[in-house]
Coordinates of C-alpha atoms (C1' of nucleotides) in Angstrom, one line a residue:
Chain A
M1170 CA 117.6 99.5 108.4
D1171 CA 117.9 96.7 111.2
I1172 CA 116.6 93.1 110.7
K1173 CA 113.0 93.7 112.4
S1174 CA 112.5 96.1 109.2
I1175 CA 110.4 94.4 107.1
E1176 CA 108.2 93.3 110.1
K1177 CA 107.9 97.1 110.8
I1178 CA 107.0 97.9 107.1
V1179 CA 104.1 95.1 107.1
S1180 CA 103.2 96.8 110.4
L1181 CA 102.7 100.1 109.4
S1182 CA 101.4 98.8 105.8
K1183 CA 98.5 97.4 108.0
R1184 CA 98.2 100.6 110.1
R1185 CA 97.7 102.9 107.4
G1186 CA 96.3 100.6 105.5
F1187 CA 98.5 99.8 102.4
I1188 CA 98.4 96.2 102.6
F1189 CA 96.5 93.5 104.6
Q1190 CA 96.4 89.9 104.7
S1191 CA 94.2 88.1 102.4
S1192 CA 91.5 86.4 104.1
E1193 CA 93.0 87.5 106.9
I1194 CA 89.7 86.7 109.0
Y1195 CA 89.8 82.9 108.0
G1196 CA 93.3 83.2 109.5
G1197 CA 95.1 84.5 106.1
L1198 CA 96.3 82.2 103.0
A1199 CA 99.7 82.0 102.3
S1200 CA 101.9 84.6 100.4
T1201 CA 98.5 86.8 99.5
W1202 CA 98.4 89.9 100.1
D1203 CA 95.2 92.9 99.2
Y1204 CA 95.8 96.4 98.5
G1205 CA 94.3 98.9 100.7
P1206 CA 93.0 102.2 100.2
L1207 CA 96.5 103.8 100.3
G1208 CA 98.1 100.9 98.8
V1209 CA 95.8 101.1 95.6
E1210 CA 96.3 104.6 94.9
M1211 CA 100.4 104.0 95.2
K1212 CA 100.4 100.5 92.8
N1213 CA 98.2 102.4 90.2
N1214 CA 100.5 105.3 90.3
I1215 CA 103.6 102.8 89.6
K1216 CA 101.7 101.1 86.9
N1217 CA 100.6 104.4 85.7
L1218 CA 104.1 105.6 85.5
W1219 CA 105.1 102.4 83.8
W1220 CA 102.9 102.5 81.2
K1221 CA 103.3 106.4 80.5
D1222 CA 107.0 105.7 80.4
M1223 CA 107.1 102.5 78.3
V1224 CA 103.9 102.9 76.1
T1225 CA 102.3 106.3 75.5
S1226 CA 105.7 108.2 75.5
R1227 CA 107.6 106.1 72.8
R1228 CA 106.4 106.1 69.4
N1229 CA 107.6 102.6 68.8
V1230 CA 105.9 100.5 71.6
V1231 CA 102.3 99.4 71.5
G1232 CA 100.1 98.2 74.5
M1233 CA 98.2 95.7 74.9
D1234 CA 95.9 93.4 77.6
A1235 CA 95.5 89.7 77.0
A1236 CA 93.4 87.1 78.8
I1237 CA 94.8 85.4 82.0
L1238 CA 93.5 82.4 80.4
M1239 CA 94.8 80.8 77.5
H1240 CA 95.0 77.8 75.8
P1241 CA 97.1 75.1 77.1
E1242 CA 99.2 74.2 74.2
V1243 CA 100.3 77.8 74.8
W1244 CA 102.2 76.6 77.7
E1245 CA 103.2 73.3 75.9
A1246 CA 104.9 75.8 73.5
S1247 CA 106.4 78.0 75.8
G1248 CA 107.7 75.1 77.6
H1249 CA 106.4 75.8 80.9
V1250 CA 104.6 72.7 81.0
S1251 CA 107.5 70.6 80.6
Q1252 CA 110.5 73.3 82.0
F1253 CA 108.9 74.6 84.8
H1254 CA 109.1 71.0 86.8
D1255 CA 112.5 71.4 88.6
L1256 CA 113.2 68.6 90.8
M1257 CA 113.9 69.0 94.2
I1258 CA 116.0 67.1 96.9
D1259 CA 116.8 67.7 100.4
N1260 CA 119.9 67.0 102.2
K1261 CA 118.4 65.7 105.8
L1262 CA 121.8 65.9 107.2
T1263 CA 122.8 69.6 106.6
K1264 CA 119.2 70.9 106.3
K1265 CA 120.0 72.2 102.5
R1266 CA 117.9 72.1 99.6
Y1267 CA 119.1 71.8 95.8
R1268 CA 117.9 71.9 92.6
L1269 CA 118.4 68.6 91.5
D1270 CA 120.0 69.8 88.2
H1271 CA 122.2 72.2 89.8
L1272 CA 123.1 69.5 92.5
L1273 CA 124.0 66.7 89.3
E1274 CA 126.2 69.3 87.8
K1275 CA 128.6 69.1 90.7
Q1276 CA 128.6 65.4 90.9
P1277 CA 132.2 64.1 90.5
G1278 CA 132.0 61.4 87.1
N1279 CA 132.2 58.1 89.5
V1280 CA 129.1 59.4 91.2
L1281 CA 127.1 59.9 87.9
H1282 CA 128.5 56.8 86.7
K1283 CA 126.9 55.1 89.4
I1284 CA 123.7 57.2 89.2
A1285 CA 123.7 56.3 85.8
N1286 CA 123.6 52.9 86.3
K1287 CA 121.0 52.8 89.1
L1288 CA 118.5 54.7 86.5
K1289 CA 119.7 52.2 83.8
I1290 CA 121.1 54.8 81.5
K1291 CA 123.7 53.3 79.4
F1292 CA 127.1 55.3 79.0
Y1293 CA 128.2 54.8 75.5
K1294 CA 128.4 58.2 74.3
M1295 CA 131.3 60.1 75.4
E1296 CA 129.9 63.5 74.3
V1297 CA 126.7 64.0 76.2
H1298 CA 126.1 65.7 78.9
Y1299 CA 125.6 62.9 81.8
P1300 CA 124.3 65.2 84.4
S1301 CA 121.1 66.5 82.2
I1302 CA 120.5 62.8 80.8
I1303 CA 120.0 61.7 84.3
Y1304 CA 118.1 65.0 85.3
S1305 CA 115.7 64.0 81.8
K1306 CA 115.1 60.5 83.1
V1307 CA 115.1 61.1 86.7
I1308 CA 111.9 63.7 85.1
K1309 CA 110.2 60.9 82.8
T1310 CA 110.2 57.9 85.4
I1311 CA 108.8 60.6 87.8
S1312 CA 106.3 62.2 85.6
E1313 CA 105.3 59.0 83.6
S1314 CA 105.5 55.9 85.9
H1315 CA 104.9 58.0 89.2
E1316 CA 107.7 56.1 90.9
D1317 CA 109.8 57.4 93.9
I1318 CA 113.7 57.1 93.2
D1319 CA 116.0 56.8 96.2
L1320 CA 119.4 57.7 95.2
N1321 CA 120.8 57.3 98.6
G1322 CA 124.0 55.0 99.0
L1323 CA 125.7 56.2 95.4
G1324 CA 128.1 58.6 97.5
I1325 CA 126.1 61.9 96.0
L1326 CA 128.1 64.7 97.6
D1327 CA 126.6 67.9 99.4
Y1328 CA 128.5 70.8 97.8
Y1329 CA 126.6 73.4 99.8
N1330 CA 129.0 76.0 102.0
I1331 CA 131.2 73.0 102.0
I1332 CA 135.1 72.5 101.6
K1333 CA 135.4 69.0 102.3
P1334 CA 131.8 67.5 100.5
L1335 CA 129.9 64.9 102.4
E1336 CA 127.8 63.1 101.6
G1337 CA 124.0 63.5 102.5
D1338 CA 120.7 61.6 103.4
W1339 CA 118.6 62.6 100.6
T1340 CA 115.1 62.7 100.5
V1341 CA 113.6 61.5 97.1
P1342 CA 113.6 64.1 94.3
R1343 CA 110.1 65.7 94.4
Q1344 CA 108.3 67.6 91.4
F1345 CA 107.1 71.0 91.5
N1346 CA 104.8 72.2 88.8
L1347 CA 104.9 75.9 89.1
M1348 CA 102.1 76.3 87.1
L1349 CA 98.3 76.9 88.8
K1350 CA 96.1 74.8 87.1
T1351 CA 92.3 75.7 87.1
S1352 CA 89.2 73.9 85.2
L1353 CA 87.1 75.8 82.3
G1354 CA 83.4 75.2 82.3
A1355 CA 81.0 74.4 85.2
T1356 CA 81.3 70.8 85.0
A1357 CA 84.8 70.0 85.7
D1358 CA 86.2 67.6 83.3
S1359 CA 90.0 66.7 82.8
D1360 CA 89.3 67.8 79.4
D1361 CA 89.1 71.2 80.6
I1362 CA 92.4 71.9 82.5
T1363 CA 93.8 74.9 82.0
Y1364 CA 96.4 77.3 83.6
L1365 CA 96.2 80.7 85.2
R1366 CA 99.4 82.5 83.1
P1367 CA 102.3 82.1 84.9
E1368 CA 103.8 85.3 83.0
T1369 CA 102.1 87.7 81.0
A1370 CA 104.4 87.5 78.0
Q1371 CA 102.8 85.0 76.1
G1372 CA 100.1 86.8 75.5
I1373 CA 102.0 89.1 73.7
F1374 CA 103.8 86.2 71.7
V1375 CA 100.7 84.7 70.5
N1376 CA 99.4 88.1 69.6
F1377 CA 102.4 88.8 67.8
S1378 CA 100.6 88.6 64.2
N1379 CA 98.0 90.5 65.3
V1380 CA 99.6 93.4 66.3
V1381 CA 102.3 93.3 63.3
T1382 CA 99.1 93.8 61.1
T1383 CA 96.9 96.3 62.8
A1384 CA 99.4 98.8 65.0
R1385 CA 101.4 99.7 61.8
Q1386 CA 105.0 99.4 63.4
K1387 CA 108.3 98.5 62.0
L1388 CA 111.2 96.7 63.7
P1389 CA 112.3 97.6 66.1
F1390 CA 109.1 98.1 67.9
G1391 CA 107.5 96.7 71.1
I1392 CA 104.4 95.2 72.7
A1393 CA 103.9 96.1 76.7
Q1394 CA 101.3 94.5 78.8
L1395 CA 100.6 94.7 82.6
G1396 CA 98.6 92.0 84.1
K1397 CA 98.1 89.2 86.7
A1398 CA 100.6 86.1 86.6
F1399 CA 100.8 82.9 89.2
R1400 CA 103.2 80.5 90.0
N1401 CA 103.5 77.4 92.7
E1402 CA 106.5 79.1 94.2
I1403 CA 108.1 76.6 96.3
T1404 CA 109.3 78.7 98.8
T1405 CA 107.0 82.5 99.1
G1406 CA 107.9 84.7 101.7
N1407 CA 109.5 88.3 102.2
F1408 CA 106.0 90.0 102.4
L1409 CA 105.3 91.1 98.9
F1410 CA 108.4 89.8 97.5
R1411 CA 107.5 86.4 96.5
T1412 CA 103.7 85.8 96.4
R1413 CA 102.0 83.4 94.2
E1414 CA 99.5 85.5 92.7
F1415 CA 101.7 88.8 91.8
E1416 CA 101.4 91.4 89.0
Q1417 CA 104.1 92.2 85.9
M1418 CA 104.7 94.8 83.9
E1419 CA 106.4 93.2 80.6
L1420 CA 107.6 94.9 77.3
E1421 CA 108.8 92.6 74.8
F1422 CA 110.6 94.5 72.2
F1423 CA 111.1 92.7 68.7
I1424 CA 114.3 93.5 67.1
Y1425 CA 116.5 92.5 64.3
P1426 CA 118.3 89.6 65.6
E1427 CA 122.1 91.4 65.2
D1428 CA 121.1 94.1 67.3
A1429 CA 120.3 91.8 70.5
K1430 CA 123.0 93.3 72.5
E1431 CA 123.0 96.5 72.0
Q1432 CA 119.2 96.9 72.6
L1433 CA 119.9 94.7 75.4
E1434 CA 122.4 97.4 76.8
Y1435 CA 119.5 100.0 75.6
W1436 CA 116.9 98.7 77.8
S1437 CA 119.0 97.7 80.9
Q1438 CA 119.6 100.9 81.3
Q1439 CA 116.2 102.8 80.5
R1440 CA 114.8 100.1 83.4
L1441 CA 117.3 101.1 85.7
E1442 CA 116.3 104.6 85.3
W1443 CA 112.8 104.2 85.5
F1444 CA 113.4 102.7 89.0
K1445 CA 115.7 106.0 89.9
K1446 CA 112.7 108.1 88.6
L1447 CA 110.2 106.7 91.0
G1448 CA 112.2 108.3 93.5
V1449 CA 114.5 105.1 94.8
R1450 CA 117.8 105.5 96.0
A1451 CA 120.3 105.6 93.3
E1452 CA 122.8 103.7 95.6
K1453 CA 120.4 100.8 96.7
L1454 CA 120.1 99.9 93.2
R1455 CA 122.3 97.8 90.7
L1456 CA 122.3 96.0 87.3
R1457 CA 123.7 92.7 87.7
A1458 CA 124.5 90.8 84.4
H1459 CA 123.6 86.6 84.8
D1460 CA 126.0 84.3 85.0
K1461 CA 125.6 81.6 82.3
D1462 CA 124.7 78.9 84.5
E1463 CA 121.9 81.7 85.9
L1464 CA 120.3 82.0 82.4
A1465 CA 116.7 80.8 81.7
H1466 CA 115.9 78.1 79.2
Y1467 CA 114.8 80.7 77.0
S1468 CA 117.4 83.3 77.4
T1469 CA 120.8 83.7 76.4
A1470 CA 121.9 86.9 78.0
C1471 CA 120.1 88.6 81.2
Y1472 CA 120.6 91.5 83.3
D1473 CA 118.7 92.0 86.6
I1474 CA 117.6 95.0 88.3
E1475 CA 118.4 94.7 91.9
Y1476 CA 117.7 96.1 95.2
E1477 CA 119.1 96.3 98.6
F1478 CA 116.8 94.9 100.5
P1479 CA 116.6 94.6 104.5
F1480 CA 116.7 91.0 103.5
G1481 CA 119.6 91.2 100.7
W1482 CA 119.9 92.3 97.5
S1483 CA 117.1 90.8 95.0
E1484 CA 115.4 90.9 91.8
L1485 CA 112.9 93.4 90.6
E1486 CA 113.4 93.0 87.0
G1487 CA 115.0 91.0 84.4
I1488 CA 115.9 92.1 81.1
A1489 CA 116.8 89.3 78.9
D1490 CA 117.7 88.4 75.4
R1491 CA 115.0 85.6 74.5
G1492 CA 116.3 85.5 71.3
T1493 CA 113.7 83.8 68.9
Y1494 CA 113.0 81.4 71.0
D1495 CA 109.0 82.0 71.7
L1496 CA 107.8 83.1 68.5
D1497 CA 109.9 79.9 66.9
Q1498 CA 107.9 77.9 69.4
H1499 CA 104.9 79.1 68.7
N1500 CA 105.8 78.8 64.8
K1501 CA 106.1 75.2 65.5
H1502 CA 103.6 74.4 67.5
A1503 CA 100.0 76.6 66.4
Q1504 CA 101.6 75.9 62.8
K1505 CA 100.6 79.3 61.6
K1506 CA 103.5 81.6 61.1
Q1507 CA 104.5 83.7 63.2
T1508 CA 106.9 86.1 61.2
Y1509 CA 107.9 89.6 60.4
F1510 CA 108.4 90.7 56.3
D1511 CA 111.2 92.6 56.2
Q1512 CA 110.8 95.0 53.3
V1513 CA 114.6 96.5 52.9
N1514 CA 115.9 92.9 52.5
N1515 CA 112.2 92.0 51.2
Q1516 CA 112.3 88.9 53.4
H1517 CA 110.4 86.7 56.4
I1518 CA 112.1 86.9 59.3
V1519 CA 111.3 85.8 63.0
P1520 CA 112.4 89.0 65.2
S1521 CA 114.4 88.6 68.4
V1522 CA 113.0 89.6 71.4
I1523 CA 114.3 91.8 74.5
E1524 CA 112.4 91.6 77.6
A1525 CA 112.0 93.8 80.1
S1526 CA 110.1 91.9 83.0
A1527 CA 109.2 93.4 86.3
G1528 CA 107.1 92.8 89.2
V1529 CA 104.8 95.6 90.0
D1530 CA 104.5 94.1 93.7
R1531 CA 108.3 94.3 94.1
A1532 CA 108.5 97.8 92.6
F1533 CA 105.5 98.5 95.6
L1534 CA 107.5 97.0 97.6
T1535 CA 110.8 98.5 97.0
C1536 CA 109.3 102.3 97.3
L1537 CA 108.0 101.5 100.8
V1538 CA 111.2 99.8 101.9
D1539 CA 113.0 102.6 100.1
A1540 CA 111.0 105.7 102.2
Y1541 CA 110.6 104.1 105.4
H1542 CA 113.0 106.6 107.5
E1543 CA 112.7 106.7 111.3
E1544 CA 113.6 110.6 112.8
E1545 CA 113.6 111.9 115.7
V1546 CA 111.7 115.3 115.8
N1547 CA 112.2 117.6 119.1
G1548 CA 112.7 114.4 121.4
E1549 CA 110.2 112.1 119.5
Q1550 CA 110.4 109.5 116.7
R1551 CA 108.9 110.8 113.8
I1552 CA 108.3 107.7 111.3
V1553 CA 107.9 109.3 107.8
L1554 CA 107.8 108.0 104.0
K1555 CA 109.4 110.1 102.0
L1556 CA 107.8 108.5 98.9
S1557 CA 108.0 110.4 95.6
P1558 CA 104.9 112.6 94.9
K1559 CA 104.4 110.6 91.8
V1560 CA 103.7 107.6 93.8
A1561 CA 102.6 109.2 96.9
P1562 CA 98.7 107.8 97.7
I1563 CA 97.6 111.0 99.0
T1564 CA 99.5 114.1 97.6
C1565 CA 98.1 117.0 99.4
A1566 CA 96.1 116.7 102.4
V1567 CA 94.2 119.7 103.8
F1568 CA 93.9 121.2 107.3
P1569 CA 91.9 123.9 108.9
L1570 CA 94.1 124.6 111.9
V1571 CA 91.0 124.8 114.2
N1572 CA 87.7 123.3 113.6
K1573 CA 85.6 127.1 114.0
D1574 CA 85.7 130.8 112.7
G1575 CA 85.0 129.5 109.0
L1576 CA 88.2 127.7 109.1
P1577 CA 86.6 124.3 107.8
E1578 CA 84.7 125.8 105.4
I1579 CA 87.0 127.7 103.6
S1580 CA 89.4 124.5 103.5
E1581 CA 86.8 122.2 102.0
K1582 CA 86.8 124.9 99.4
I1583 CA 90.2 124.5 98.7
F1584 CA 90.3 120.5 99.2
T1585 CA 87.3 120.1 96.5
E1586 CA 89.6 122.1 94.1
I1587 CA 92.5 120.4 94.5
Q1588 CA 90.6 116.8 94.4
T1589 CA 89.7 117.8 91.2
E1590 CA 93.2 116.9 89.9
F1591 CA 95.6 115.0 93.1
S1592 CA 94.7 112.6 95.4
A1593 CA 94.0 114.8 98.5
F1594 CA 93.0 114.2 102.2
F1595 CA 90.9 116.2 104.5
D1596 CA 91.2 115.9 108.1
Q1597 CA 90.0 118.2 110.8
G1598 CA 90.7 116.0 113.7
G1599 CA 92.9 116.2 116.7
S1600 CA 95.9 118.8 117.3
I1601 CA 97.1 120.1 114.3
G1602 CA 100.7 118.0 115.0
R1603 CA 99.1 115.0 115.0
R1604 CA 97.6 115.9 111.9
Y1605 CA 100.7 116.0 110.1
R1606 CA 102.4 112.9 111.5
R1607 CA 99.3 111.1 110.3
Q1608 CA 100.5 112.1 106.7
D1609 CA 104.2 111.3 107.3
E1610 CA 103.2 108.0 108.3
A1611 CA 101.5 107.9 104.5
G1612 CA 104.0 109.6 102.8
T1613 CA 101.6 112.5 102.0
P1614 CA 104.4 114.9 100.7
F1615 CA 102.3 118.2 100.6
G1616 CA 100.0 119.9 103.5
I1617 CA 98.0 122.7 103.4
T1618 CA 97.0 124.6 106.1
I1619 CA 94.1 127.1 106.9
D1620 CA 94.7 129.5 109.5
H1621 CA 93.4 132.7 110.9
Q1622 CA 95.8 134.5 108.8
T1623 CA 93.8 133.1 106.0
L1624 CA 91.0 135.4 107.0
E1625 CA 93.1 138.3 106.6
D1626 CA 94.9 138.0 103.5
N1627 CA 93.9 134.6 101.8
T1628 CA 96.9 133.0 102.3
V1629 CA 97.6 129.4 103.4
T1630 CA 100.6 127.3 104.5
L1631 CA 102.3 124.7 102.2
R1632 CA 104.0 122.2 104.2
D1633 CA 107.1 119.8 103.2
R1634 CA 106.9 116.4 104.4
D1635 CA 110.5 116.1 104.3
T1636 CA 112.0 119.4 105.9
M1637 CA 108.8 120.2 107.6
E1638 CA 109.2 123.6 106.3
Q1639 CA 106.3 125.9 105.8
V1640 CA 105.7 128.8 103.4
R1641 CA 102.8 130.9 102.7
I1642 CA 101.0 130.8 99.4
P1643 CA 97.6 132.7 97.9
A1644 CA 95.6 130.2 98.6
D1645 CA 94.0 130.6 94.7
Q1646 CA 97.3 129.4 93.9
T1647 CA 96.9 126.0 95.6
L1648 CA 96.6 123.9 93.2
N1649 CA 99.2 126.0 90.8
K1650 CA 101.9 125.7 93.5
L1651 CA 101.4 121.7 93.7
R1652 CA 101.6 121.2 89.6
E1653 CA 104.9 123.7 89.7
K1654 CA 106.1 121.1 92.6
I1655 CA 105.4 117.9 91.5
Q1656 CA 106.9 119.0 87.7
S1657 CA 109.9 119.9 89.3
I1658 CA 110.7 116.9 90.6
Chain B
rG653 C1' 108.6 70.4 101.5
rC654 C1' 112.7 70.7 105.6
rG655 C1' 115.5 73.2 109.9
rG656 C1' 114.4 77.5 113.4
rG657 C1' 111.6 81.4 115.4
rU658 C1' 106.7 83.7 116.6
rG659 C1' 101.2 83.8 117.1
rU660 C1' 97.1 88.3 123.1
rA661 C1' 93.4 95.3 121.1
rG662 C1' 94.3 98.6 114.8
rU663 C1' 99.9 98.7 116.8
rU664 C1' 103.8 97.7 120.2
rC665 C1' 103.6 94.9 124.7
rA666 C1' 102.4 92.9 129.5
rA667 C1' 99.9 88.9 132.9
rU668 C1' 97.3 84.6 134.6
rG669 C1' 95.5 76.5 134.9
rG670 C1' 89.8 80.3 137.7
rU671 C1' 87.8 84.1 130.9
rA672 C1' 92.7 89.5 130.4
rG673 C1' 96.3 94.8 131.3
rA674 C1' 98.8 98.9 129.3
rA675 C1' 100.8 102.6 126.1
rC676 C1' 99.9 104.8 121.3
rA677 C1' 96.5 104.6 117.8
rC678 C1' 91.4 104.9 116.8
rC679 C1' 85.7 107.2 117.8
rA680 C1' 82.7 110.9 119.5
rG681 C1' 82.2 115.3 122.7
rC682 C1' 84.9 119.9 124.7
rC683 C1' 88.9 123.1 124.1
rU684 C1' 91.6 126.3 119.9
rU685 C1' 97.1 125.6 120.2
rC686 C1' 101.5 125.3 113.4
rC687 C1' 104.2 119.6 114.2
rA688 C1' 101.5 113.4 118.0
rA689 C1' 102.2 115.6 124.8
rG690 C1' 94.8 119.0 127.4
rC691 C1' 90.3 117.2 129.4
rU692 C1' 85.4 113.8 129.4
rG693 C1' 83.6 109.4 127.5
rG694 C1' 83.8 104.8 124.3
rA695 C1' 84.5 100.6 121.3
rU696 C1' 87.8 96.8 120.0
rA697 C1' 92.0 90.7 121.3
rU698 C1' 93.8 85.3 123.3
rG699 C1' 95.0 82.8 115.0
rU700 C1' 91.8 77.9 114.3
rG701 C1' 90.2 72.9 116.1
rA702 C1' 90.8 69.3 119.2
rG703 C1' 92.6 67.0 123.6
rU704 C1' 93.4 67.1 129.4
rU705 C1' 91.0 69.3 133.4
rC706 C1' 85.3 70.8 137.5
rG707 C1' 87.5 74.6 134.7
rA708 C1' 92.4 76.2 129.5
rU709 C1' 94.7 82.3 126.6
rC710 C1' 98.6 79.5 130.2
rC711 C1' 99.7 72.3 129.2
rU712 C1' 99.6 69.0 125.2
rC713 C1' 98.5 67.9 119.6
rA714 C1' 97.2 69.2 114.8
rU715 C1' 96.2 73.0 111.8
rC716 C1' 96.6 77.9 109.7
rA717 C1' 99.4 82.3 109.0
rC718 C1' 104.2 84.9 109.7
rC719 C1' 109.3 86.1 110.3
rC720 C1' 114.5 83.6 109.3
rG721 C1' 117.8 80.2 106.6
rC722 C1' 117.9 75.9 102.2
rU723 C1' 116.0 76.5 97.4
rC724 C1' 113.1 79.3 92.8
rC725 C1' 111.7 83.6 90.7
rA726 C1' 108.9 89.2 88.5

RNA sequence: GCGGGUGUAGUUCAAUGGUAGAACACCAGCCUUCCAAGCUGGAUAUGUGAGUUCGAUCCUCAUCACCCGCUCCA
């Protein structure tokens, strides 16, 4: 795939009705996209496949669907209110942007000393970790006093890709709150501030006890949820890849803490396999363990499932060992016990959690990118989405070869029958080749064509999208054949 | 947010300081042929807002959006 391929995907998405830009007639809204008629079918297919694989087919996982709006204290407890404030600082000379905490980690002692002096941090405890103390102080100053802090002239070095570190011309550190605020109630008082959830996970954690007492599950067991989440990403982009509103598929799997390592491995493999089951090419997928310094504040170990997009290897899903962090936090903040009674050892414990958190929109984009092919057929270019029949928005298209001799009537009948079970599309317009091509672009794996031979022996042709080969089958067997084909995948 | 690029029809492109043209796609009709290629007709565009100008799609500014990079994450 060449460098322009994302643009080709965007163009195809619009042309065929997968994805439209949000509020397009008003000039669009940054990084928000709407799913069109084909897009919503495919997205639903992906979500259903996840739900089936993670919930319905497992006896130790249950589902739930929490509200997007939650009590603001949920986010105090989860750490999102304080921790989601990453400070950014730009080097105007090299045009590079850094997270301030990452940059501070790389500074030599004498520079840290100068910064500490400037911020009036005392240097008396030798064992403390100065970068984090400095970082906290900067956050405190900015958020409480709303003062800008000028870090120029202290010799802070720019380390990005530079062998000999340079001093920078730095912007003031800026704060980004990644949660979207909203206000509840018709009169917008400041007391009514709440947040659109930045992850679905907390909806699961705050319901942990409810589920334990109602679902009759024993450790280890999981709670899964699918839903929208919102983040004020600093930089959005790459089409659907990073958006402010997105949809998550999350599993929180509660375990005995000592099983964490084993369970993390298990779920990482399970989730990798799931993406393969979507039809994504295995060689474009990989499982990557996080380095220590990549880990989120709640996590002690983490794997990413990554896909090789035209813009590079990027994360589709994170499988993380969150330990007991979340339940501990809610224990503390809500002052309500978030524990599990372990009958084997006759004691209350706080279970550890393995989280598998995937982005629906990213899975969708992966399917689209992975399926996109340009081929040459008889000297003409063919664009075809080689989507798995399980995710393709239209499973089967039905065509009367010509628009007379009763062929449309027979076709309609077959179409109606297929429609009872599969997503189908009826097309009687234009040459048959043109109609096949249209469906190729939509990723429709099968096509049924009713021709003159149908009138003689009641057979129709079944066309395969990828090979373009056709076989004749009895007209009354179309539904069975489709079932067979799909089940064999 | 910073730097670079881009914005004309559904898509891909063209053109011009004097109000826009093509290809493909789309719609209707004709034709009836198994892989986008026939015939006739049709609808559709200068992202938005200011400024300069007699006149702006073109020049200037702002803004919005998209793409690439920094950064972040599902």
